[in-house]
XYZ file of C-alpha atoms in Angstrom:
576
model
C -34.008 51.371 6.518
C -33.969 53.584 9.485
C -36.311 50.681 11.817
C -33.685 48.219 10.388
C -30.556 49.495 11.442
C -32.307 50.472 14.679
C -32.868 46.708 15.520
C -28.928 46.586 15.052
C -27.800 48.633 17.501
C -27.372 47.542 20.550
C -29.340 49.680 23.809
C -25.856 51.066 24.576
C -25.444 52.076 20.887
C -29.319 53.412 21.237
C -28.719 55.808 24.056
C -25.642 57.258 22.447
C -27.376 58.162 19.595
C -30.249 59.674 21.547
C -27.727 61.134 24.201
C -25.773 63.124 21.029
C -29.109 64.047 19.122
C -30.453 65.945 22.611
C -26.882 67.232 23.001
C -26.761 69.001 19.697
C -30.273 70.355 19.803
C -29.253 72.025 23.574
C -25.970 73.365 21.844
C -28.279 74.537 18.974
C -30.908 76.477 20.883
C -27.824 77.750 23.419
C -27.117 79.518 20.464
C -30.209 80.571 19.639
C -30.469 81.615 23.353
C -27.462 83.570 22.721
C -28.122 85.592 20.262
C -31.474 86.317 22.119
C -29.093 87.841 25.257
C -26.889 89.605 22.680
C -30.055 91.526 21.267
C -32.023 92.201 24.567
C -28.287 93.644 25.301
C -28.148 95.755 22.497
C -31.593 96.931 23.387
C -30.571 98.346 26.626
C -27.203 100.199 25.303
C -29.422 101.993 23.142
C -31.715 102.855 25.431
C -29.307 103.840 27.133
C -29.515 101.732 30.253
C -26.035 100.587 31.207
C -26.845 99.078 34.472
C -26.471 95.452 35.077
C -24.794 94.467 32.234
C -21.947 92.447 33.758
C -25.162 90.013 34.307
C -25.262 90.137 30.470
C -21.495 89.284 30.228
C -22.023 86.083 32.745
C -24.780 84.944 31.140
C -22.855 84.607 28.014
C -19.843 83.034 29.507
C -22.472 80.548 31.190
C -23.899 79.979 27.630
C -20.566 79.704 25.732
C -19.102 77.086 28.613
C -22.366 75.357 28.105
C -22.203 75.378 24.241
C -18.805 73.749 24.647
C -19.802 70.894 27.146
C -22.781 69.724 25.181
C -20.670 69.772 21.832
C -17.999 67.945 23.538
C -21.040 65.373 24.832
C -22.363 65.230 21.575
C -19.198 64.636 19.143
C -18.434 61.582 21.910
C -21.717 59.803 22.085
C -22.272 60.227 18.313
C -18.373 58.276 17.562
C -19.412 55.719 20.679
C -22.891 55.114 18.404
C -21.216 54.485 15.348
C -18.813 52.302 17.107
C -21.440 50.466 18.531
C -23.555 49.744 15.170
C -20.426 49.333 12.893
C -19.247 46.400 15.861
C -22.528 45.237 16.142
C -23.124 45.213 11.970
C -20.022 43.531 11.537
C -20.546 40.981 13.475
C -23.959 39.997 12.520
C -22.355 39.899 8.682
C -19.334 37.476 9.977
C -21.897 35.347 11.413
C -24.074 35.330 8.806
C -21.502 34.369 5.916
C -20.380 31.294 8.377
C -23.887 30.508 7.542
C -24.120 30.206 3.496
C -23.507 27.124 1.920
C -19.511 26.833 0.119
C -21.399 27.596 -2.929
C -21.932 31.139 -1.883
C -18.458 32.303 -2.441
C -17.963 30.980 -5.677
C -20.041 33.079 -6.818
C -19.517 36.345 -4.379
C -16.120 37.586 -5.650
C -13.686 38.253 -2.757
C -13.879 42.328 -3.495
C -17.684 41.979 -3.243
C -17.708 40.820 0.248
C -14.536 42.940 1.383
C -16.297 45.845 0.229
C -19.609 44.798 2.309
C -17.729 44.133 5.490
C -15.143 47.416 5.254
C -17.078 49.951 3.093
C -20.837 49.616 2.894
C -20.126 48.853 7.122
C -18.099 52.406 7.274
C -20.614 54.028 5.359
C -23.655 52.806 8.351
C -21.354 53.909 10.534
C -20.346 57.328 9.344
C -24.360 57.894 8.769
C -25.411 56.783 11.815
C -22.598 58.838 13.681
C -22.463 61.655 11.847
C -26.000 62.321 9.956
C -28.699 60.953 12.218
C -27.484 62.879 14.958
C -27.312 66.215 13.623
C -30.237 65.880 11.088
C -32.604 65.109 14.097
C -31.856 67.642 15.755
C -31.637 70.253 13.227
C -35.209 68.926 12.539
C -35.671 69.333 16.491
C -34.503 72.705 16.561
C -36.469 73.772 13.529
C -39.894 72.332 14.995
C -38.526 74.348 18.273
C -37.479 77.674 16.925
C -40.630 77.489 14.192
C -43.316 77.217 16.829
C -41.708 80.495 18.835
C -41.432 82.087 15.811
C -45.135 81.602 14.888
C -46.226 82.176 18.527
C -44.445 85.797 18.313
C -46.529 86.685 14.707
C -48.215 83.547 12.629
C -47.847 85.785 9.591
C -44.289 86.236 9.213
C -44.015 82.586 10.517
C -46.073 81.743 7.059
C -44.089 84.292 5.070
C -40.987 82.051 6.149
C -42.877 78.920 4.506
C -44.288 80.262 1.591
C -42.417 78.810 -1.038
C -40.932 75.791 0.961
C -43.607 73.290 0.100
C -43.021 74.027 -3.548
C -39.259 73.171 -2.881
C -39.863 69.964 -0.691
C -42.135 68.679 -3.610
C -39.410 69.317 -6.694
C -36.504 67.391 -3.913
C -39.042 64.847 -3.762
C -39.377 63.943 -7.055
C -35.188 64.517 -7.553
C -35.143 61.990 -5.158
C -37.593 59.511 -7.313
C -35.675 60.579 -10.845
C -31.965 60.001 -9.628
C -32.722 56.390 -8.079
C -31.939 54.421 -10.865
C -28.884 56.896 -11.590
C -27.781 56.283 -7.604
C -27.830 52.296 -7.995
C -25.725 52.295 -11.133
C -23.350 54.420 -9.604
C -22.968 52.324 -6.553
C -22.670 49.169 -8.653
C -19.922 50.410 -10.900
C -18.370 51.547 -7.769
C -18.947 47.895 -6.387
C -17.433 46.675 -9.962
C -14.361 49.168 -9.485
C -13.334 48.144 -5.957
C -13.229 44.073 -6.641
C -11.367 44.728 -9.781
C -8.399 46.603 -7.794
C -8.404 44.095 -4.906
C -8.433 41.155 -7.725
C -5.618 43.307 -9.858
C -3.864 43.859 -6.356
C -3.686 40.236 -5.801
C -2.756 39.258 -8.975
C 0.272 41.074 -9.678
C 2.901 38.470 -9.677
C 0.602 36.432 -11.800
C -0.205 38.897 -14.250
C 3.684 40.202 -14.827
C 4.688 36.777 -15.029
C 1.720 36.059 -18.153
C 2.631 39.405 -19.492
C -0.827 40.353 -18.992
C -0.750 43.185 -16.808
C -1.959 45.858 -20.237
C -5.322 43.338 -20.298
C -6.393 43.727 -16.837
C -5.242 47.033 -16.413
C -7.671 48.090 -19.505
C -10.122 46.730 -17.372
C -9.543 48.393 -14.815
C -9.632 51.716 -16.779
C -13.127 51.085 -18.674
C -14.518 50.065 -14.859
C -13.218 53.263 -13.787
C -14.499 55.227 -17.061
C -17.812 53.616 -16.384
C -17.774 54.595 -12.728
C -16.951 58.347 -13.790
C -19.532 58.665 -16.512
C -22.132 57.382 -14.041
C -21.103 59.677 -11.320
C -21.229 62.908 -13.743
C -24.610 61.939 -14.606
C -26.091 61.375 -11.018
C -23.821 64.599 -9.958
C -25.676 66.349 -13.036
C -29.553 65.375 -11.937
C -28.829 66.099 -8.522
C -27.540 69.399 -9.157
C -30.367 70.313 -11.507
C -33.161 69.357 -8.580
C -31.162 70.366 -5.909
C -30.707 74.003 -7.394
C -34.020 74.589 -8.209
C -34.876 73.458 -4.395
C -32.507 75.928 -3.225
C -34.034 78.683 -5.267
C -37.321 78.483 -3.638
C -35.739 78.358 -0.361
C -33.989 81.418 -0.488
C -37.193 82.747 -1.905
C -39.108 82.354 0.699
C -36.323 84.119 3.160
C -37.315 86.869 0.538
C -40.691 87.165 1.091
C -40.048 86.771 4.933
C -37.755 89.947 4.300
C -40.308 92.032 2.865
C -43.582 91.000 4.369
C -41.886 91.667 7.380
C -40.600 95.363 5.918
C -43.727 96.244 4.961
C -45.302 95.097 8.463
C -42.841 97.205 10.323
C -43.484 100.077 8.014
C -47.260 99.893 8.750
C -46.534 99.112 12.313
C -47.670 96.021 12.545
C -44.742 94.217 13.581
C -42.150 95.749 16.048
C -38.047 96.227 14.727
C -36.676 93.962 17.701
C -39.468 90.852 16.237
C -38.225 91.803 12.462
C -34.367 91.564 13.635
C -35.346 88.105 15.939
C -37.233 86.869 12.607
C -34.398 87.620 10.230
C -32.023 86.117 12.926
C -33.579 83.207 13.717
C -35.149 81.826 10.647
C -31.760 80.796 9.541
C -31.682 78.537 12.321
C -35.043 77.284 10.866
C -34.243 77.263 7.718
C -30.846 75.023 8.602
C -32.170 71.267 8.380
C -33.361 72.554 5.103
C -29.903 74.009 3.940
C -28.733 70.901 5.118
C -30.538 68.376 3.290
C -27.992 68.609 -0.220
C -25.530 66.686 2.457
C -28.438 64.610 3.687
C -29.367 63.779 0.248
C -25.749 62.944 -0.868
C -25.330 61.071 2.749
C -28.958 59.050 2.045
C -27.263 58.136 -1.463
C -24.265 56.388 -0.334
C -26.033 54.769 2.865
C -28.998 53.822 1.064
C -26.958 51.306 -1.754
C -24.543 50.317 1.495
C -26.875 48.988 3.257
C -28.876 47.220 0.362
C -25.543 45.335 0.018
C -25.629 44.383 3.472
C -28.555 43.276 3.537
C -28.398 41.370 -0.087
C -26.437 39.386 2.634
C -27.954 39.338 5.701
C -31.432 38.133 3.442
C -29.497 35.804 1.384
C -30.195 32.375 1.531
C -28.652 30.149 4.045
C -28.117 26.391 4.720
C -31.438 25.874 6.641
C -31.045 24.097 9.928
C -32.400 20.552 9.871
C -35.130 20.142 12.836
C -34.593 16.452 14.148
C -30.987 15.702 12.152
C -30.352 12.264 11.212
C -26.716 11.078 13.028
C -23.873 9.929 10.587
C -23.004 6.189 11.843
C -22.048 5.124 8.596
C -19.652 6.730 6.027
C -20.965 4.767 2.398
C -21.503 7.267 -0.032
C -24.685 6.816 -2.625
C -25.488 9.134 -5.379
C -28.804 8.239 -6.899
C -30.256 9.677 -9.736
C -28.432 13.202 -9.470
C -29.191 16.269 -11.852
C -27.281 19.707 -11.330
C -26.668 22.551 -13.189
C -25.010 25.824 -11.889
C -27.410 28.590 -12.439
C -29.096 28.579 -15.963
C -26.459 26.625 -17.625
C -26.929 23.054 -18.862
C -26.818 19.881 -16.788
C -23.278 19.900 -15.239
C -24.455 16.579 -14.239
C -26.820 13.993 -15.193
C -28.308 11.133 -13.946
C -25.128 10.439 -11.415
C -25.027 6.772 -9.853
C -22.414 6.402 -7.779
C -21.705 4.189 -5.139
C -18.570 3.995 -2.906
C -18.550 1.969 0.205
C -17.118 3.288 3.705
C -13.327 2.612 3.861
C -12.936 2.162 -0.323
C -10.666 4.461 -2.150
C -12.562 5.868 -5.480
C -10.799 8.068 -7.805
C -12.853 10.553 -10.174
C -11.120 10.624 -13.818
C -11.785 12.637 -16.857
C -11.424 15.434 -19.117
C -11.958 18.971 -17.931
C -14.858 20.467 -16.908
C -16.587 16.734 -17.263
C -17.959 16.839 -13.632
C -15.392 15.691 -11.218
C -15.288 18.983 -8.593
C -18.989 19.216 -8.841
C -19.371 15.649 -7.088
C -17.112 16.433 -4.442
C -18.811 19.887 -3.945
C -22.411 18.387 -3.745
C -21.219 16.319 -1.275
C -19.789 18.864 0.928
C -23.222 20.674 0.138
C -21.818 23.322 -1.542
C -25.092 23.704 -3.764
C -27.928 20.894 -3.886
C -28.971 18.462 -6.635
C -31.540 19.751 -8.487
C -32.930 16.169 -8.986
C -31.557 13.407 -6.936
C -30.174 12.327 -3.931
C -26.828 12.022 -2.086
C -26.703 9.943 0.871
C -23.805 9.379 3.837
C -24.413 6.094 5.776
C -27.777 5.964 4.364
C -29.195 9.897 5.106
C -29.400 12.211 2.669
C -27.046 14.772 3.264
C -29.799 17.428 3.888
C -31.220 15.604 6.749
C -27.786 15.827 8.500
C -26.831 18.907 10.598
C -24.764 21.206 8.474
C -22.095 21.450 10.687
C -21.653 17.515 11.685
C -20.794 16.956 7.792
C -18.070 19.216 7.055
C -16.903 17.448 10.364
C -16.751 14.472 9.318
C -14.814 15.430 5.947
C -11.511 16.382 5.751
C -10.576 18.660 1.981
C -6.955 18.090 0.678
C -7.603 21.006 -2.041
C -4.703 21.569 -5.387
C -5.212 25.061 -4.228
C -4.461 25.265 -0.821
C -5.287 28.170 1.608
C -2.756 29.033 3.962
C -2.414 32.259 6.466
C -0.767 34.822 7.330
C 0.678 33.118 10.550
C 3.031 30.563 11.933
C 2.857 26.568 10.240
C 1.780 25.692 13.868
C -1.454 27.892 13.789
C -1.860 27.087 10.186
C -1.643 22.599 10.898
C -4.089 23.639 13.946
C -6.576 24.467 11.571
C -7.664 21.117 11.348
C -8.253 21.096 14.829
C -8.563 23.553 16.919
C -8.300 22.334 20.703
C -5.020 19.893 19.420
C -2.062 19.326 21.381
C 1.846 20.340 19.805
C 2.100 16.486 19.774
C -0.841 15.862 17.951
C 0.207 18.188 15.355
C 3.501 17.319 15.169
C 2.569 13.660 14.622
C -0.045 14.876 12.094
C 3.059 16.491 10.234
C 5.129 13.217 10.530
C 2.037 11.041 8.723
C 2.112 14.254 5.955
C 5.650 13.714 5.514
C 6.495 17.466 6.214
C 8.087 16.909 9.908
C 11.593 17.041 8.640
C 11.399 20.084 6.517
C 9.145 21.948 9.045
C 12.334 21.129 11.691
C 15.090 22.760 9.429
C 13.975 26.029 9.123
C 14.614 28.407 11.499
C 12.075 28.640 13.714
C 10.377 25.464 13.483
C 7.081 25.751 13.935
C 7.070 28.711 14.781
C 7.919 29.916 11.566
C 5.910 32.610 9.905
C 4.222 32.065 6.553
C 3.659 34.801 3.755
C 0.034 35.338 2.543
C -0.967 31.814 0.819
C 2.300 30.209 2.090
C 4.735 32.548 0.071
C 7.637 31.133 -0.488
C 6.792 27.403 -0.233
C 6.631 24.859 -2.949
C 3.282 23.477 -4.066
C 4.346 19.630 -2.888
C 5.418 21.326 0.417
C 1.791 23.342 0.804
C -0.018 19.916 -0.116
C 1.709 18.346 2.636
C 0.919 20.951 5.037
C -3.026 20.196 3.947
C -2.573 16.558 4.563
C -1.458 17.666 7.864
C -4.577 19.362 8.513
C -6.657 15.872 7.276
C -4.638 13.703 9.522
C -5.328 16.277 12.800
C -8.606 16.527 11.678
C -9.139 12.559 11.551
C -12.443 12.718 9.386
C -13.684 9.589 8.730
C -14.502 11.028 4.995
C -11.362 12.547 2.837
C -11.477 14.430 -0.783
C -8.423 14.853 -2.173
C -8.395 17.230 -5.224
C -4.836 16.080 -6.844
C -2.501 18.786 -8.133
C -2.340 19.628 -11.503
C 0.974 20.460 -11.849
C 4.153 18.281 -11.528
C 6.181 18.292 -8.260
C 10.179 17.236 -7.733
C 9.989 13.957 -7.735
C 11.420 14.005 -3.929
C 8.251 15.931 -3.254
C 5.966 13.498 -5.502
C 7.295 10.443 -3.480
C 6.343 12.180 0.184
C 3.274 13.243 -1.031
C 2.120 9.478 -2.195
C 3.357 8.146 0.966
C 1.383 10.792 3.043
C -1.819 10.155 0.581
C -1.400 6.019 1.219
C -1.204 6.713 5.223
C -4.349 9.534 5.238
C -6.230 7.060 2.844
C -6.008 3.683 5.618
C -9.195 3.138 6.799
C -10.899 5.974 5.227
C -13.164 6.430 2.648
C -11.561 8.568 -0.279
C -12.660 10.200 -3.222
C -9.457 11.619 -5.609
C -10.179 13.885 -8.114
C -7.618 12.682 -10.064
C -5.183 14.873 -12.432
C -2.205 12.023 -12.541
C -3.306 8.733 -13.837
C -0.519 6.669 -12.159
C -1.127 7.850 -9.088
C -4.349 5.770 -8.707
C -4.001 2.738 -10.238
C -4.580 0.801 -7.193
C -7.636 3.135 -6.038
C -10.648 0.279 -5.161
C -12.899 1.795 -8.124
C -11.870 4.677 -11.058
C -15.023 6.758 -12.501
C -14.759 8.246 -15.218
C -16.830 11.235 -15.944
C -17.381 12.553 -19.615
C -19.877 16.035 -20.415
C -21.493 15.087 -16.667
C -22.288 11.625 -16.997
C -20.103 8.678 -15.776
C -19.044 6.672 -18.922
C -16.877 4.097 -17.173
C -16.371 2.683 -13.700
C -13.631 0.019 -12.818
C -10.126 -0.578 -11.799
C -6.864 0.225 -13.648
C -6.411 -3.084 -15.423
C -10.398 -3.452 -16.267
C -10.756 0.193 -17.863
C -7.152 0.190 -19.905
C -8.676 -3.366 -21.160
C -11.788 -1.734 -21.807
C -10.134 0.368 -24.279
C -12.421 3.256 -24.037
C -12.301 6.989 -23.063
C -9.702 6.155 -19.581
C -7.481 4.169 -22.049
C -7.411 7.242 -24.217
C -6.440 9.557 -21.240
C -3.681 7.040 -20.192
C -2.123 6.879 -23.306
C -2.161 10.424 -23.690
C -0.661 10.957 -20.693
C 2.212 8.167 -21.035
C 2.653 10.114 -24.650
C 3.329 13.471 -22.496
C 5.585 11.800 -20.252
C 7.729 10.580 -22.959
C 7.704 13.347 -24.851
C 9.121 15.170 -21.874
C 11.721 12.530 -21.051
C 12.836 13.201 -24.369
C 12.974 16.894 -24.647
C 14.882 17.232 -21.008
């Protein structure tokens, strides 16, 4: 772990951390030093021999201003270190979830990640800053102080060690016994976190479902779980860390009285018993030390196998010689998927939609329709199968050049926290304010963008607060028609819109879909009846393929939808 976060850092980072662990072992043995005038000063007052002791008083003036300046060192280049590795981290994460397939983060819930990237990042820093730094050179110091203190008599310097090995060995295997207790912990802390941001975000949703006494039950039993977990790894580590403790302090005790006994016999001098009593505490500190070590190791250690569950994750591998997209046909042949363990989502997919056709995707629920569009943006890979753009399979083409060449007009549309400007540009980053204002003419959202306020300029709540869902749609297809993809999926929305709003959005949909090829996943039956080709998907197979007229005369599962839909349209006619 320690090698690993090493190749992190940057040099800068490196030499901080180095620059505050030599800066607290210098403050550390300034003390030591310290103390050392304090006695030899001592010595002389009662021996009587006052003379020169204003040298005494410099020297510890010299010593404390020292003590100060190398803490002050320290304390910065440890913060600049963490800094440094926390930046560094970061980045490396950002960069690496740009990587994953789509896929990835339908199955990474948002808290997961947020806790990675905040949390389990803050927790490598705060280690690396704060523990590293002063561990090492307690350990530094130790080794330091140790070796005088054996040099001056090796059998007091054993006498301090006697029972240390015994404690090192039971910490050791506390270490070993509370591992399984430490992940669990850290995973219903993981489990905790995502609930609250999910509850967070869901507020509104859940007051307006009446549901808030569900989730927040949830939310208690996560944090139940969380507690018992944490008063059983608090338990072991008391248990190993007390015994460890014991031993330590008994071997100060035999230090104590071997050294007693050695002055009594005269074989140790009073000044060497006083510097041995003295200084062995500064020995024995990385050793005091290592409960908050311990505890410090425990959070880092699950941290950073979270970040590195995603730095190792699996990626979309770069394609050596990539095969160029000149065509824009789409071919599924002989496709088999499944998420995970589940069943087939799909099976034995043939599809075919030539470049510039319109082809709507129809049928019940969970039948297949997303899954198509998301194996063709690669968000996961056929099992079995291929998928093919202008006659390469999609995994022969670079990652990056398809999603370029596809433009997503999503039901649930993302929007930021920023102006409707920045939010159009999106879809293109380098435009021009009259390309996107012409791309908001084609969407049909021009006109209402101009009467607010601000304009453009106007500032949108997280997810476009305040904005109907026809008026977020539009701002999508804004983003498709800046974006000019060649390829466009259009994932209708579920709900019903005004019918002003329906009207723009059909005539923004017929202008995005010229000259394009289009797959709709479709939600509203009437809306493609004149699509070039309608599939219709059933328990992931395709069961029908046609156009409007052909599949209603077909009379089979599409004829069933439309009626059933025509039935809920009167039905509501007659209830307003």
């Amino acid at each position: 772990m320690i090698s690993t976060i090493f190749r992190y850092m940057t040099r800068k980072g490196k030499s901080m951390l180095i620059l505050s662990i030599i800066s607290f072992t210098v403050k550390s043995l300034l003390g030591a030093s310290m103390m050392l005038v304090i006695l030899d000063m001592l010595n002389k007052i009662i021996d009587g021999r006052t003379d020169n002791l204003h040298m005494y008083w410099i020297a510890l003036a010299v010593i404390i201003l020292l003590n100060g300046l190398f803490n002050t060192i320290a304390d910065l280049a440890k913060h600049f270190s963490g800094f440094e590795i926390a930046a560094k981290i970061r980045t490396k994460v950002t960069l690496r979830l740009k990587q994953f397939s789509l896929g990835f983060y339908s199955k990474e819930r948002l808290g997961e990640i947020s806790t990675v990237i905040h949390k389990d990042v803050d927790n490598i820093e705060s280690i690396t800053a704060h523990m590293w730094s002063r561990m090492f050179s307690d350990f530094i110091t130790a080794i330091i102080i140790g070796g005088l203190l054996f040099a001056i008599n090796w059998k007091m310097g054993l006498a301090m060690i006697s029972f240390l090995p015994i404690g090192l060995l039971l910490l050791i295997k506390g270490i070993k016994s509370t591992s399984k207790l430490e992940e669990d912990t850290q995973d219903n802390l993981a489990d905790m976190v995502s609930l609250f941001v999910e509850y967070t975000k869901g507020i509104p949703l859940l007051k307006a479902f009446n549901e808030s006494e569900t989730f927040e039950n949830k939310l208690k039993d996560s944090t139940n779980r969380f507690g018992e977990s944490s008063k059983r790894l608090s338990k072991s580590i008391a248990k190993y860390i007390g015994k460890y403790f014991l031993f330590l302090e008994l071997s100060f005790g035999v230090l104590a009285i071997v050294g007693a006994f050695m002055v009594f016999y005269g074989q140790l001098d009073v000044s060497n018993y006083i510097i041995f009593i003295i200084f062995s505490k500064e020995f024995y500190k990385p050793f005091t030390n290592i409960e908050s070590h311990w505890l410090n190791y425990i959070k880092v250690k699950d941290s950073y196998s979270r970040v590195m569950a995603i730095m190792d994750a699996k990626v979309i591998e770069e394609v050596d010689q990539p095969k160029k997209m000149d065509g824009f046909d789409i071919r599924f042949n002989n496709v088999y998927f499944n998420y995970e363990k589940d069943e087939f989502q799909l099976s034995n997919v043939n599809l075919s939609i030539d470049e510039g056709n319109m082809v709507a995707l129809v049928g019940p629920s969970g039948s297949g329709k997303t899954t198509i569009t998301n194996l063709l943006l690669r968000f996961w890979d056929p099992q079995q199968g291929e998928i093919r753009i202008g006659g390469n399979d999609t995994r022969e083409i670079d990652y990056d050049e398809l999603l370029s060449n596809i433009s997503i007009v999503m039901q649930n549309v993302i929007l930021f926290s920023d102006s409707i400007y920045e939010n159009i540009k999106v879809g293109k980053n380098d435009a021009t304010r009259e390309e996107i204002i012409e791309a908001a003419k084609k969407a049909e959202i021009h006109d209402f963008i101009k009467s607010l306020p601000e304009g453009y300029g106007t500032r949108l709540g997280e997810n476009g607060v305040g904005l109907s869902g026809g008026q977020k749609q539009r701002l999508s297809i804004a983003r498709a028609f800046l974006k000019d993809a060649p390829i466009v999926i259009l994932d209708e929305m579920t709900s019903n819109v005004d019918p002003i709003n329906e009207r723009k959005i059909q005539k923004a949909i017929s202008n995005l879909a010229a000259d394009r090829t289009v797959i709709v996943i479709a939600h509203h039956l009437k809306t493609i009846r004149s699509a070039d080709k309608i599939v219709v998907f059933n328990k992931g197979k395709i069961v029908e393929t046609g156009s409007h007229d052909e599949l209603l005369n077909s009379n089979g599962l599409y004829r069933k939808l439309w009626d059933a839909q025509k039935s809920a349209e009167t039905r509501n006619l007659c209830s307003a």
